Amino acid sequence: MIEANAVYVIVAREFKKFIRERTRLVSAIARPLVWLFLIGGGMSRIVPIAGGVSYMQFIFPGILGMTILFSSIFSSISIIWDKEFGFMKEILVAPISRFSIVVGKATSGMVLSTIQAAIILAFFPLLGLKIGFAEVAGILLISAALSFAISSLGIVLASFYDSYESFSVIMNFIVMPMFFLSGAMYPVKLMPTILRFFTRINPLTYGIDAIKHLSLPPGAGPMGADFPFLLDVAVIIAATVIFVAIGGKAFERKG
Amino acid sequence: MQIISVENMVKRFGSITAVDGITFGVDENSIFGFLGPNGAGKTTTISILCTLLDPTSGKAFLNGHDCSAESAAVRKSIGIVFQDSSLDKDLTARENLMFHARLYNVATPERKQRVDEALVFAGLQDRADDLVKKFSGGMKRRLEVARGLIHKPKVLFLDEPTLGLDPQSRSSLWEFIIELPKKHDVTIFMTTHYMEEAEVCDHIAIIDKGKIIASGTPGSLKKLIGGDVIYLKTSDNRKAAETLQKLFGLSATEKDGEIFISTPRGDSCIPALIREIGDIVLSVRLQRPTLNDVFLKLTGKEIRAENGSVENDVKETVRSYRRRHDRG
Ligand SMILES: Nc1ncnc2c1ncn2[C@@H]1O[C@H](COP(=O)(O)OP(=O)(O)O)[C@@H](O)[C@H]1O
Ligand SMILES: [Mg+2]
């Protein structure tokens, strides 16, 4: 059972705080831009253009994926801290179902991440990319779905790790590998077999791949998308369903 | 009627037994005090009653509902002020209250009115739209208490409500708390490790190492350690002691140049005493037994003596950091 009032409170609270905390927004936006222009810009001088796509253009979908990954995981991981010392306790003792809390948290991760992805997306003309209106809408939809899935993954992590030290474990052993093994910085089809295996089981890969379909010109060859678009969408949806279900179950646990 | 009843409740965390077979009841619209040193199992008991934890064995009922099997019904009947603030400090007082009212499904037309009432009740109507992080410790606690009452609960839990407050805020918070049962038709279940604070309770249970070692009214608990003690400084201790023995049948003991006697009603004893040996008495001091003395007598240790686990220490460090930090 999903209570609309609970989802509303959880989302409205985070949205209000997000709007208020300008510095957080600025730093959340700065990181992907630094990656895009410093690393992407620098590498573009070394990596030759292939299929009409420069390296900076190539990593643009990956940078959108990075924005979504970090913002969604951060949004959910705050549960760990909140559960012990903050507002999460107020929510946990309220007469609402655990499932509503999970859906509310995932929805607020989705709203905040999609806003940030939209801001980064607005930079595409600077990169010389030509993205049509329908594709922009498509990218935003994919971003929303992907951030819902990754926020749900964050909730699962937050419910299994519940001490303060776990934060760096999650960052170093889950978030960073997820980013590097996602086809964000390097085409999946050119990876060594063992890395390709990890990339294939990473849901972020498919989100980024779907954005590659929508933002890079067709016939980009090695720089282009690695999987069929429909497969990408199917994996994102499946991941969302699985993570929400596990998150809901994990949240039901009492000590 | 008993609004809370707990039967033989045990809670273990791995090898630690936090609550070790406790049984007690709480009368409706009373103030019930749960007293004990750090690590005694107070917060764990509250967490079970609030449906956040399931007991390892035993039963707990609140307002007729089983706390582990009927958590939804129990949650509707309770309000809680946790040991660590669960306010959102980046929201305003009004926003915190509005979100709470929505979470508890207070209907839209009533919501604004109840929030306004709560702000007045907490004495924060002028600060309603300030961020909570700008509030003092006392203001935050009052806001949390007012928030816990918005949905008209049957029981309000207060876990160490005065922890980290300065003495003045503590006493004004107490004045505020003792009014609650009458004003809001609510039962108060509070914990504290400040023994002197429990004096305002109608009923007290003293818990140590997960077990209830005594319970009763504050008066009946203090009777456990005998009566008042009168300390006398006199110009002739021997003569004074003899007279006290002869006239009142009280045997005085000498200690550090003073003599003292134990008597059930010390206050009414003093006038007679002055009449008889007033000429040699230099000073009189009456000491009432405190709940601290009760705890000392029952356990042989001071209630403040702490022996926490490493994890407790970490939590304690974070808490005290937050308390300092939040105040700034
Ligand atoms: N989640 C937990 N996991 C393991 N041990 C716990 C947990 N919560 C409390 N304890 C232990 O249970 C005991 C009682 O703790 P608590 O109920 O917080 O005491 P109090 O509130 O009286 O200070 C302590 O020894 C504490 O370390
Ligand atoms: Mg406690």
Coordinates of C-alpha atoms and ligand atoms in Angstrom, one line a residue:
Chain A
M1 CA 0.0 0.0 0.0
I2 CA 1.4 3.4 -0.9
E3 CA 0.1 6.4 1.1
A4 CA 0.1 9.6 -1.1
N5 CA 0.4 11.8 2.0
A6 CA 3.7 10.0 3.0
V7 CA 5.2 10.2 -0.4
Y8 CA 4.2 13.9 -0.6
V9 CA 5.9 14.7 2.7
I10 CA 9.1 12.9 1.9
V11 CA 9.4 14.5 -1.5
A12 CA 8.3 18.0 -0.5
R13 CA 10.7 18.0 2.4
E14 CA 13.7 17.2 0.3
F15 CA 12.7 19.5 -2.5
K16 CA 12.3 22.4 -0.1
K17 CA 15.7 21.8 1.3
F18 CA 17.3 21.3 -2.1
I19 CA 15.9 24.7 -3.3
R20 CA 17.2 26.3 -0.1
E21 CA 20.7 24.9 -0.1
R22 CA 22.2 26.7 -3.0
T23 CA 25.8 25.7 -2.2
R24 CA 24.9 22.0 -2.3
L25 CA 23.4 22.5 -5.7
V26 CA 26.4 24.4 -7.0
S27 CA 28.8 21.7 -5.9
A28 CA 26.6 19.0 -7.2
I29 CA 26.6 20.7 -10.6
A30 CA 30.3 21.6 -10.5
R31 CA 31.7 18.1 -10.3
P32 CA 30.2 16.7 -13.5
L33 CA 31.1 20.0 -15.3
V34 CA 34.7 19.7 -14.2
W35 CA 34.8 16.1 -15.4
L36 CA 33.2 17.1 -18.7
F37 CA 35.4 20.0 -19.6
L38 CA 38.7 19.2 -17.9
I39 CA 38.9 15.5 -18.4
G40 CA 36.7 15.4 -21.5
G41 CA 38.3 18.5 -23.0
G42 CA 41.8 17.3 -22.2
M43 CA 41.3 13.8 -23.5
S44 CA 39.7 15.1 -26.7
R45 CA 43.2 16.3 -27.7
I46 CA 44.6 12.8 -27.4
V47 CA 41.7 10.6 -28.5
P48 CA 40.9 11.0 -32.2
I49 CA 37.4 11.7 -33.4
A50 CA 35.7 8.5 -34.4
G51 CA 32.4 8.2 -36.3
G52 CA 32.1 12.0 -36.1
V53 CA 32.1 12.0 -32.3
S54 CA 34.8 13.7 -30.2
Y55 CA 35.8 12.2 -26.8
M56 CA 34.2 15.1 -25.0
Q57 CA 30.9 14.4 -26.8
F58 CA 31.3 10.7 -26.2
I59 CA 31.5 11.1 -22.4
F60 CA 28.6 13.5 -22.2
P61 CA 26.0 10.7 -21.7
G62 CA 28.4 9.2 -19.1
I63 CA 28.6 12.5 -17.3
L64 CA 24.8 12.7 -17.1
G65 CA 25.0 9.2 -15.7
M66 CA 27.5 10.3 -13.2
T67 CA 25.3 13.2 -12.1
I68 CA 22.4 10.9 -11.6
L69 CA 24.5 8.2 -9.9
F70 CA 26.0 10.5 -7.3
S71 CA 22.9 12.5 -6.6
S72 CA 20.7 9.5 -6.3
I73 CA 23.0 7.5 -4.1
F74 CA 23.6 10.5 -1.8
S75 CA 20.0 11.2 -1.5
S76 CA 19.3 7.6 -0.4
I77 CA 22.4 7.1 1.7
S78 CA 21.4 10.0 3.9
I79 CA 18.9 7.5 5.4
I80 CA 21.7 5.8 7.3
W81 CA 22.5 9.0 9.2
D82 CA 18.9 10.1 9.4
K83 CA 17.8 6.8 10.9
E84 CA 20.0 7.1 13.9
F85 CA 20.0 10.9 14.4
G86 CA 17.4 12.6 12.4
F87 CA 14.1 13.0 10.7
M88 CA 13.9 9.4 9.5
K89 CA 12.8 8.4 13.0
E90 CA 9.9 10.8 12.8
I91 CA 8.9 9.1 9.5
L92 CA 9.6 5.5 10.8
V93 CA 7.1 5.9 13.8
A94 CA 4.4 7.6 11.7
P95 CA 1.4 5.4 10.8
I96 CA 2.5 4.9 7.2
S97 CA 3.7 1.7 5.5
R98 CA 7.4 1.0 5.0
F99 CA 6.8 0.6 1.3
S100 CA 5.5 4.2 1.1
I101 CA 8.8 5.4 2.7
V102 CA 10.8 3.5 0.1
V103 CA 8.7 4.9 -2.8
G104 CA 8.8 8.4 -1.3
K105 CA 12.6 8.3 -0.9
A106 CA 13.1 6.9 -4.4
T107 CA 10.7 9.6 -5.8
S108 CA 12.6 12.4 -4.1
G109 CA 15.9 11.0 -5.4
M110 CA 14.4 10.9 -8.8
V111 CA 13.1 14.5 -8.7
L112 CA 16.4 16.0 -7.4
S113 CA 18.6 13.9 -9.7
T114 CA 16.5 14.7 -12.8
I115 CA 16.7 18.4 -12.1
Q116 CA 20.5 18.2 -11.9
A117 CA 20.7 16.1 -15.0
A118 CA 18.5 18.7 -16.8
I119 CA 21.0 21.4 -15.8
I120 CA 23.9 19.4 -17.1
L121 CA 22.0 18.5 -20.2
A122 CA 21.5 22.2 -21.0
F123 CA 25.2 22.4 -21.8
F124 CA 25.0 20.2 -24.9
P125 CA 25.1 23.0 -27.4
L126 CA 28.5 24.0 -26.0
L127 CA 29.8 20.5 -27.0
G128 CA 28.7 20.9 -30.6
L129 CA 26.1 18.1 -30.1
K130 CA 22.9 18.4 -32.1
I131 CA 20.0 17.0 -30.0
G132 CA 16.4 17.5 -31.1
F133 CA 13.5 18.4 -28.8
A134 CA 12.1 14.8 -28.8
E135 CA 15.5 13.5 -27.8
V136 CA 15.9 16.0 -25.0
A137 CA 12.5 14.8 -23.7
G138 CA 13.6 11.2 -24.1
I139 CA 16.9 11.8 -22.2
L140 CA 14.9 13.4 -19.3
L141 CA 12.6 10.5 -19.2
I142 CA 15.5 8.0 -19.2
S143 CA 17.2 10.2 -16.5
A144 CA 14.1 10.0 -14.3
A145 CA 13.7 6.3 -14.7
L146 CA 17.4 5.7 -14.1
S147 CA 17.5 7.9 -11.0
F148 CA 14.5 6.2 -9.6
A149 CA 16.3 2.8 -10.1
I150 CA 19.6 4.0 -8.6
S151 CA 17.9 5.8 -5.6
S152 CA 16.2 2.5 -4.9
L153 CA 19.5 0.7 -5.0
G154 CA 20.8 3.4 -2.6
I155 CA 17.9 2.5 -0.2
V156 CA 18.8 -1.2 -0.4
L157 CA 22.4 -0.3 0.5
A158 CA 21.3 2.0 3.3
S159 CA 19.2 -0.7 4.8
F160 CA 21.9 -3.3 4.8
Y161 CA 24.7 -1.0 5.9
D162 CA 23.6 0.9 8.9
S163 CA 26.7 2.3 10.6
Y164 CA 28.5 5.5 10.1
E165 CA 31.6 3.9 8.7
S166 CA 29.7 2.2 5.9
F167 CA 29.6 5.4 3.9
S168 CA 33.2 5.2 2.6
V169 CA 32.7 1.5 1.9
I170 CA 29.8 2.2 -0.3
M171 CA 31.6 5.0 -2.1
N172 CA 34.8 3.1 -2.7
F173 CA 33.4 -0.4 -3.4
I174 CA 30.1 0.3 -5.0
V175 CA 29.7 3.8 -6.4
M176 CA 33.1 4.4 -7.9
P177 CA 33.3 0.9 -9.6
M178 CA 29.7 1.5 -10.8
F179 CA 30.9 4.7 -12.5
F180 CA 34.1 3.4 -14.0
L181 CA 32.5 0.1 -15.2
S182 CA 29.6 1.7 -16.9
G183 CA 30.8 2.6 -20.4
A184 CA 30.8 6.3 -19.2
M185 CA 34.5 6.9 -19.9
Y186 CA 35.3 4.0 -22.3
P187 CA 33.2 2.2 -24.9
V188 CA 32.0 -1.2 -23.6
K189 CA 32.7 -2.9 -26.8
L190 CA 36.4 -2.1 -26.5
M191 CA 36.8 -3.3 -22.9
P192 CA 38.7 -6.4 -21.9
T193 CA 36.4 -9.4 -21.3
I194 CA 36.5 -9.4 -17.6
L195 CA 35.7 -5.7 -17.3
R196 CA 33.0 -6.2 -19.9
F197 CA 31.3 -8.7 -17.7
F198 CA 31.1 -6.3 -14.7
T199 CA 29.9 -3.6 -17.0
R200 CA 27.1 -5.8 -18.3
I201 CA 25.7 -6.5 -14.9
N202 CA 25.7 -2.8 -14.0
P203 CA 22.3 -1.1 -14.4
L204 CA 24.0 2.3 -14.9
T205 CA 25.6 1.0 -18.1
Y206 CA 22.1 0.6 -19.7
G207 CA 21.0 4.1 -18.6
I208 CA 24.1 5.7 -20.1
D209 CA 23.7 3.5 -23.2
A210 CA 20.1 4.7 -23.7
I211 CA 21.3 8.3 -23.4
K212 CA 24.0 7.6 -26.0
H213 CA 21.3 6.4 -28.3
L214 CA 19.5 9.7 -27.9
S215 CA 22.4 12.1 -27.9
L216 CA 25.1 10.8 -30.2
P217 CA 24.7 10.8 -34.0
P218 CA 23.8 7.4 -35.5
G219 CA 26.7 5.6 -37.1
A220 CA 29.1 6.8 -34.3
G221 CA 30.8 3.4 -34.6
P222 CA 33.0 2.6 -31.6
M223 CA 32.0 5.8 -29.8
G224 CA 28.3 5.0 -30.2
A225 CA 25.8 2.9 -28.1
D226 CA 26.7 -0.7 -27.3
F227 CA 23.3 -2.3 -26.8
P228 CA 19.8 -2.1 -28.4
F229 CA 17.7 0.8 -27.0
L230 CA 14.9 -1.5 -26.0
L231 CA 17.2 -3.7 -24.0
D232 CA 18.4 -0.6 -22.2
V233 CA 14.9 0.5 -21.3
A234 CA 14.0 -3.1 -20.3
V235 CA 17.0 -3.4 -18.0
I236 CA 16.3 0.0 -16.3
I237 CA 12.7 -1.0 -15.6
A238 CA 13.6 -4.4 -14.4
A239 CA 16.3 -3.0 -12.1
T240 CA 13.8 -0.5 -10.7
V241 CA 11.3 -3.2 -9.9
I242 CA 13.9 -5.4 -8.3
F243 CA 15.5 -2.7 -6.2
V244 CA 12.2 -1.3 -5.0
A245 CA 11.0 -4.7 -4.0
I246 CA 14.2 -5.5 -2.1
G247 CA 14.3 -2.1 -0.5
G248 CA 10.7 -2.5 0.6
K249 CA 11.5 -5.9 2.2
A250 CA 14.7 -4.7 3.8
F251 CA 12.9 -1.7 5.3
E252 CA 10.3 -4.0 6.9
R253 CA 13.0 -5.6 9.0
K254 CA 13.1 -4.5 12.7
G255 CA 16.0 -5.0 15.0
Chain B
M1 CA -7.3 1.7 33.1
Q2 CA -3.8 0.7 32.1
I3 CA -2.9 2.4 28.9
I4 CA 0.4 0.5 28.7
S5 CA 1.1 -3.0 29.9
V6 CA 4.3 -4.9 29.6
E7 CA 4.7 -8.6 30.5
N8 CA 8.0 -10.3 31.0
M9 CA 9.6 -8.4 28.1
V10 CA 13.1 -9.4 27.0
K11 CA 15.2 -7.8 24.3
R12 CA 18.6 -9.2 23.3
F13 CA 21.1 -7.7 20.8
G14 CA 23.3 -10.7 20.0
S15 CA 25.0 -11.4 23.3
I16 CA 23.8 -8.2 25.0
T17 CA 20.6 -8.4 27.0
A18 CA 19.4 -4.8 26.9
V19 CA 16.0 -5.6 28.6
D20 CA 15.9 -8.5 30.9
G21 CA 12.3 -9.6 31.6
I22 CA 10.5 -6.5 32.7
T23 CA 6.8 -6.3 33.7
F24 CA 5.0 -3.1 34.5
G25 CA 1.8 -1.1 33.8
V26 CA 1.1 2.6 33.2
D27 CA -2.2 4.3 34.3
E28 CA -4.1 6.4 31.8
N29 CA -3.4 10.2 32.0
S30 CA -0.6 9.8 34.5
I31 CA 3.1 10.7 34.3
F32 CA 5.2 7.6 34.4
G33 CA 8.9 7.9 34.9
F34 CA 11.4 5.3 33.7
L35 CA 14.6 5.9 35.6
G36 CA 18.0 4.4 35.3
P37 CA 21.6 5.0 34.4
N38 CA 23.0 5.1 30.8
G39 CA 22.7 1.7 29.2
A40 CA 20.0 0.5 31.5
G41 CA 17.6 -0.3 28.7
K42 CA 15.3 2.7 28.8
T43 CA 15.6 3.7 25.1
T44 CA 15.3 0.0 24.0
T45 CA 12.0 -0.3 26.0
I46 CA 10.7 2.8 24.4
S47 CA 11.7 1.6 20.9
I48 CA 9.7 -1.6 21.5
L49 CA 6.7 0.3 22.8
C50 CA 6.9 2.5 19.7
T51 CA 7.0 -0.5 17.3
L52 CA 10.5 0.3 16.1
L53 CA 11.9 -2.9 17.6
D54 CA 10.3 -6.3 18.3
P55 CA 10.9 -7.8 21.7
T56 CA 12.9 -11.1 21.8
S57 CA 10.2 -12.5 24.1
G58 CA 7.4 -11.3 26.2
K59 CA 4.5 -8.9 25.3
A60 CA 3.8 -5.2 25.3
F61 CA 0.4 -3.6 24.8
L62 CA -0.5 0.0 24.3
N63 CA -4.0 1.2 24.3
G64 CA -5.1 -2.4 23.9
H65 CA -3.0 -3.1 20.9
D66 CA 0.0 -5.5 20.6
C67 CA 3.1 -3.4 20.0
S68 CA 4.7 -5.9 17.6
A69 CA 1.7 -7.4 15.9
E70 CA -0.5 -4.3 15.5
S71 CA 2.1 -1.6 14.9
A72 CA -0.1 0.5 12.7
A73 CA -2.8 0.9 15.4
V74 CA -0.1 1.5 18.1
R75 CA 1.6 4.2 15.9
K76 CA -1.6 6.1 15.6
S77 CA -2.0 6.3 19.4
I78 CA 1.5 7.6 20.2
G79 CA 3.7 10.7 20.0
I80 CA 7.4 10.6 20.6
V81 CA 10.2 12.9 21.5
F82 CA 13.3 10.9 20.9
Q83 CA 16.5 11.1 22.9
D84 CA 18.1 12.7 19.8
S85 CA 16.1 15.4 18.1
S86 CA 14.2 14.2 15.1
L87 CA 13.3 17.7 13.9
D88 CA 14.6 18.7 10.5
K89 CA 16.9 21.6 11.3
D90 CA 16.9 22.9 7.8
L91 CA 13.2 23.4 7.8
T92 CA 11.2 26.1 9.8
A93 CA 9.2 25.3 12.9
R94 CA 6.0 25.6 11.0
E95 CA 7.2 23.3 8.2
N96 CA 8.2 20.6 10.7
L97 CA 4.7 20.8 12.2
M98 CA 2.9 20.9 8.9
F99 CA 4.7 17.8 7.6
H100 CA 4.0 16.0 10.8
A101 CA 0.3 16.8 10.6
R102 CA 0.2 15.5 7.0
L103 CA 2.1 12.3 7.9
Y104 CA -0.6 11.6 10.5
N105 CA -3.4 12.4 8.1
V106 CA -4.8 15.4 9.9
A107 CA -7.5 16.7 7.5
T108 CA -6.6 19.8 5.5
P109 CA -9.0 22.3 7.1
E110 CA -7.9 21.3 10.5
R111 CA -4.2 21.1 9.8
K112 CA -3.4 24.8 9.8
Q113 CA -5.3 25.4 13.0
R114 CA -3.7 22.6 14.9
V115 CA -0.2 23.8 13.7
D116 CA -1.0 27.3 14.9
E117 CA -2.2 26.0 18.2
A118 CA 1.0 23.9 18.6
L119 CA 3.2 26.9 17.8
V120 CA 1.4 29.0 20.5
F121 CA 1.6 26.1 22.9
A122 CA 5.3 25.8 22.4
G123 CA 5.6 29.6 22.8
L124 CA 7.1 29.8 19.3
Q125 CA 4.4 31.8 17.4
D126 CA 6.9 34.6 16.8
R127 CA 9.6 32.2 15.5
A128 CA 7.3 30.0 13.4
D129 CA 9.0 30.8 10.1
D130 CA 12.6 30.6 11.4
L131 CA 14.8 27.7 10.6
V132 CA 14.9 25.2 13.5
K133 CA 18.8 25.3 13.4
K134 CA 18.6 28.8 14.8
F135 CA 16.6 27.6 17.9
S136 CA 18.0 27.0 21.4
G137 CA 18.0 23.6 22.9
G138 CA 14.9 24.4 25.0
M139 CA 13.0 25.8 22.1
K140 CA 13.7 22.7 20.0
R141 CA 12.5 20.4 22.8
R142 CA 9.3 22.4 23.3
L143 CA 8.7 22.3 19.5
E144 CA 9.2 18.5 19.5
V145 CA 6.8 18.0 22.4
A146 CA 4.2 20.2 20.6
R147 CA 4.8 18.3 17.4
G148 CA 4.3 15.0 19.2
L149 CA 0.8 16.2 20.4
I150 CA -0.5 17.5 17.0
H151 CA -2.3 14.3 16.1
K152 CA -3.8 13.9 19.6
P153 CA -2.0 10.8 20.8
K154 CA -3.0 8.7 23.8
V155 CA 0.5 8.4 25.0
L156 CA 3.5 10.8 24.6
F157 CA 6.9 9.3 25.0
L158 CA 9.7 11.5 26.2
D159 CA 13.2 9.9 26.1
E160 CA 15.6 12.0 28.2
P161 CA 13.7 15.2 27.4
T162 CA 16.0 17.4 29.4
L163 CA 19.4 15.9 28.3
G164 CA 21.8 18.6 27.2
L165 CA 19.7 21.5 28.4
D166 CA 20.9 24.1 30.8
P167 CA 19.3 24.1 34.3
Q168 CA 17.0 27.0 33.6
S169 CA 15.6 25.5 30.4
R170 CA 15.3 22.2 32.2
S171 CA 13.1 23.5 34.9
S172 CA 10.9 25.5 32.5
L173 CA 10.6 22.4 30.3
W174 CA 9.4 20.5 33.4
E175 CA 6.7 23.1 34.1
F176 CA 5.6 22.6 30.6
I177 CA 5.6 18.8 30.8
I178 CA 3.6 18.4 34.0
E179 CA 0.7 20.4 32.5
L180 CA 0.4 18.0 29.6
P181 CA -1.9 15.2 31.0
K182 CA -4.5 17.7 32.1
K183 CA -4.3 20.0 29.1
H184 CA -4.1 17.3 26.4
D185 CA -5.7 14.3 27.9
V186 CA -2.5 12.3 27.3
T187 CA -0.4 9.8 29.3
I188 CA 3.3 10.7 29.6
F189 CA 5.9 8.0 29.6
M190 CA 9.3 9.6 30.2
T191 CA 12.8 8.4 30.9
T192 CA 15.6 10.2 32.6
H193 CA 18.8 9.5 34.4
Y194 CA 18.4 12.7 36.5
M195 CA 16.8 11.2 39.6
E196 CA 15.7 14.6 40.9
E197 CA 13.6 15.1 37.8
A198 CA 11.5 12.1 38.5
E199 CA 10.0 13.7 41.5
V200 CA 7.2 15.1 39.4
C201 CA 6.1 11.6 38.2
D202 CA 3.0 9.9 39.5
H203 CA 4.7 6.6 39.3
I204 CA 8.2 5.5 38.8
A205 CA 10.0 2.3 37.8
I206 CA 13.8 2.2 38.4
I207 CA 15.6 0.1 35.9
D208 CA 19.2 -1.1 36.1
K209 CA 21.0 -3.5 33.7
G210 CA 17.7 -4.3 32.0
K211 CA 15.8 -5.2 35.2
I212 CA 13.2 -3.2 37.1
I213 CA 14.7 -3.1 40.6
A214 CA 12.0 -1.0 42.3
S215 CA 8.8 0.8 41.4
G216 CA 6.1 2.9 43.1
T217 CA 5.3 6.5 43.8
P218 CA 8.2 8.8 44.5
G219 CA 7.1 9.0 48.1
S220 CA 6.9 5.2 48.6
L221 CA 10.3 4.7 47.0
K222 CA 11.8 7.2 49.3
K223 CA 10.3 5.4 52.3
L224 CA 12.5 2.4 51.3
I225 CA 15.5 4.2 52.8
G226 CA 13.8 5.3 56.0
G227 CA 13.0 8.9 56.9
D228 CA 14.6 12.3 56.9
V229 CA 18.0 13.0 58.4
I230 CA 18.5 16.0 60.7
Y231 CA 22.1 17.3 61.1
L232 CA 22.9 19.4 64.1
K233 CA 25.9 21.5 65.0
T234 CA 26.0 22.2 68.7
S235 CA 28.3 23.7 71.3
D236 CA 28.1 20.4 73.3
N237 CA 27.5 17.3 71.1
R238 CA 27.6 14.9 74.0
K239 CA 25.0 16.7 76.0
A240 CA 22.8 17.2 72.9
A241 CA 23.0 13.5 72.1
E242 CA 22.0 12.5 75.7
T243 CA 19.0 14.9 75.7
L244 CA 17.8 13.6 72.3
Q245 CA 18.0 10.1 73.6
K246 CA 16.2 10.9 76.9
L247 CA 13.4 13.1 75.5
F248 CA 12.7 11.7 72.0
G249 CA 14.2 8.2 72.2
L250 CA 16.4 9.1 69.1
S251 CA 19.9 7.8 69.0
A252 CA 22.3 10.4 67.5
T253 CA 25.5 9.6 65.7
E254 CA 28.4 11.9 65.6
K255 CA 30.3 12.5 62.4
D256 CA 32.6 15.2 61.3
G257 CA 31.8 17.4 64.3
E258 CA 28.1 17.2 63.6
I259 CA 25.5 14.9 65.1
F260 CA 22.7 13.4 63.0
I261 CA 19.5 11.6 63.7
S262 CA 17.1 9.7 61.4
T263 CA 13.4 10.3 61.8
P264 CA 10.4 9.7 59.6
R265 CA 9.0 13.3 59.9
G266 CA 12.1 15.5 60.3
D267 CA 10.3 18.8 59.6
S268 CA 7.8 18.4 62.5
C269 CA 10.6 17.2 64.8
I270 CA 12.7 20.4 64.5
P271 CA 10.5 22.8 66.6
A272 CA 10.4 20.4 69.6
L273 CA 14.1 19.9 69.3
I274 CA 14.8 23.6 69.3
R275 CA 12.6 24.1 72.3
E276 CA 14.5 21.5 74.3
I277 CA 18.1 22.0 73.3
G278 CA 17.9 25.4 71.5
D279 CA 20.5 26.9 73.8
I280 CA 23.3 24.8 72.6
V281 CA 22.3 24.3 68.9
L282 CA 24.4 26.3 66.5
S283 CA 22.8 25.1 63.2
V284 CA 20.2 22.7 62.0
R285 CA 20.1 21.1 58.6
L286 CA 17.3 18.8 57.3
Q287 CA 18.0 16.4 54.5
R288 CA 15.2 14.7 52.7
P289 CA 15.9 11.4 51.0
T290 CA 16.2 11.7 47.3
L291 CA 15.6 9.2 44.6
N292 CA 19.4 9.3 44.2
D293 CA 19.7 7.8 47.7
V294 CA 17.1 5.2 46.7
F295 CA 19.2 4.2 43.7
L296 CA 22.4 4.2 45.7
K297 CA 20.8 2.0 48.4
L298 CA 19.3 -0.5 45.8
T299 CA 22.4 -0.9 43.6
G300 CA 25.3 0.3 45.8
K301 CA 26.3 2.7 43.0
E302 CA 25.7 6.3 41.9
I303 CA 23.2 6.5 39.0
R304 CA 25.6 8.6 36.9
A305 CA 28.3 6.0 37.0
E306 CA 28.5 5.0 33.4
N307 CA 29.9 1.9 31.8
G308 CA 29.0 1.9 28.1
S309 CA 30.1 -0.2 25.2
V310 CA 32.4 1.1 22.5
E311 CA 29.4 1.6 20.3
N312 CA 27.6 3.6 23.0
D313 CA 30.7 5.7 23.3
V314 CA 30.6 6.4 19.6
K315 CA 27.0 7.3 19.7
E316 CA 27.5 9.4 22.8
T317 CA 30.3 11.3 21.1
V318 CA 28.2 12.0 18.1
R319 CA 25.3 13.1 20.3
S320 CA 27.4 15.5 22.3
Y321 CA 28.9 16.9 19.2
R322 CA 25.5 17.4 17.8
R323 CA 24.3 19.0 20.9
R324 CA 27.1 21.5 20.9
H325 CA 26.8 22.0 17.2
D326 CA 23.1 22.4 17.2
R327 CA 23.2 25.0 19.8
G328 CA 25.6 27.3 17.9
Ligands
LIG1 N1 20.8 -1.6 18.2 C1 21.6 -2.1 19.2 N2 22.5 -3.0 19.0 C2 23.2 -3.5 20.0 N3 23.2 -3.2 21.3 C3 22.3 -2.2 21.6 C4 21.5 -1.6 20.6 N4 20.7 -0.7 21.2 C5 21.0 -0.7 22.5 N5 22.0 -1.6 22.7 C6 22.6 -2.0 24.0 O1 21.5 -2.2 24.9 C7 21.8 -1.6 26.2 C8 20.7 -0.7 26.6 O2 20.7 0.5 25.8 P1 19.7 1.6 25.9 O3 18.3 1.0 25.9 O4 20.0 2.6 24.8 O5 19.9 2.2 27.3 P2 19.5 3.6 28.0 O6 18.5 4.3 27.0 O7 18.9 3.2 29.3 O8 20.7 4.4 28.2 C9 23.2 -1.0 26.1 O9 24.1 -1.8 26.6 C10 23.3 -0.8 24.6 O10 24.7 -0.9 24.2
MG2 MG 18.6 6.1 26.2

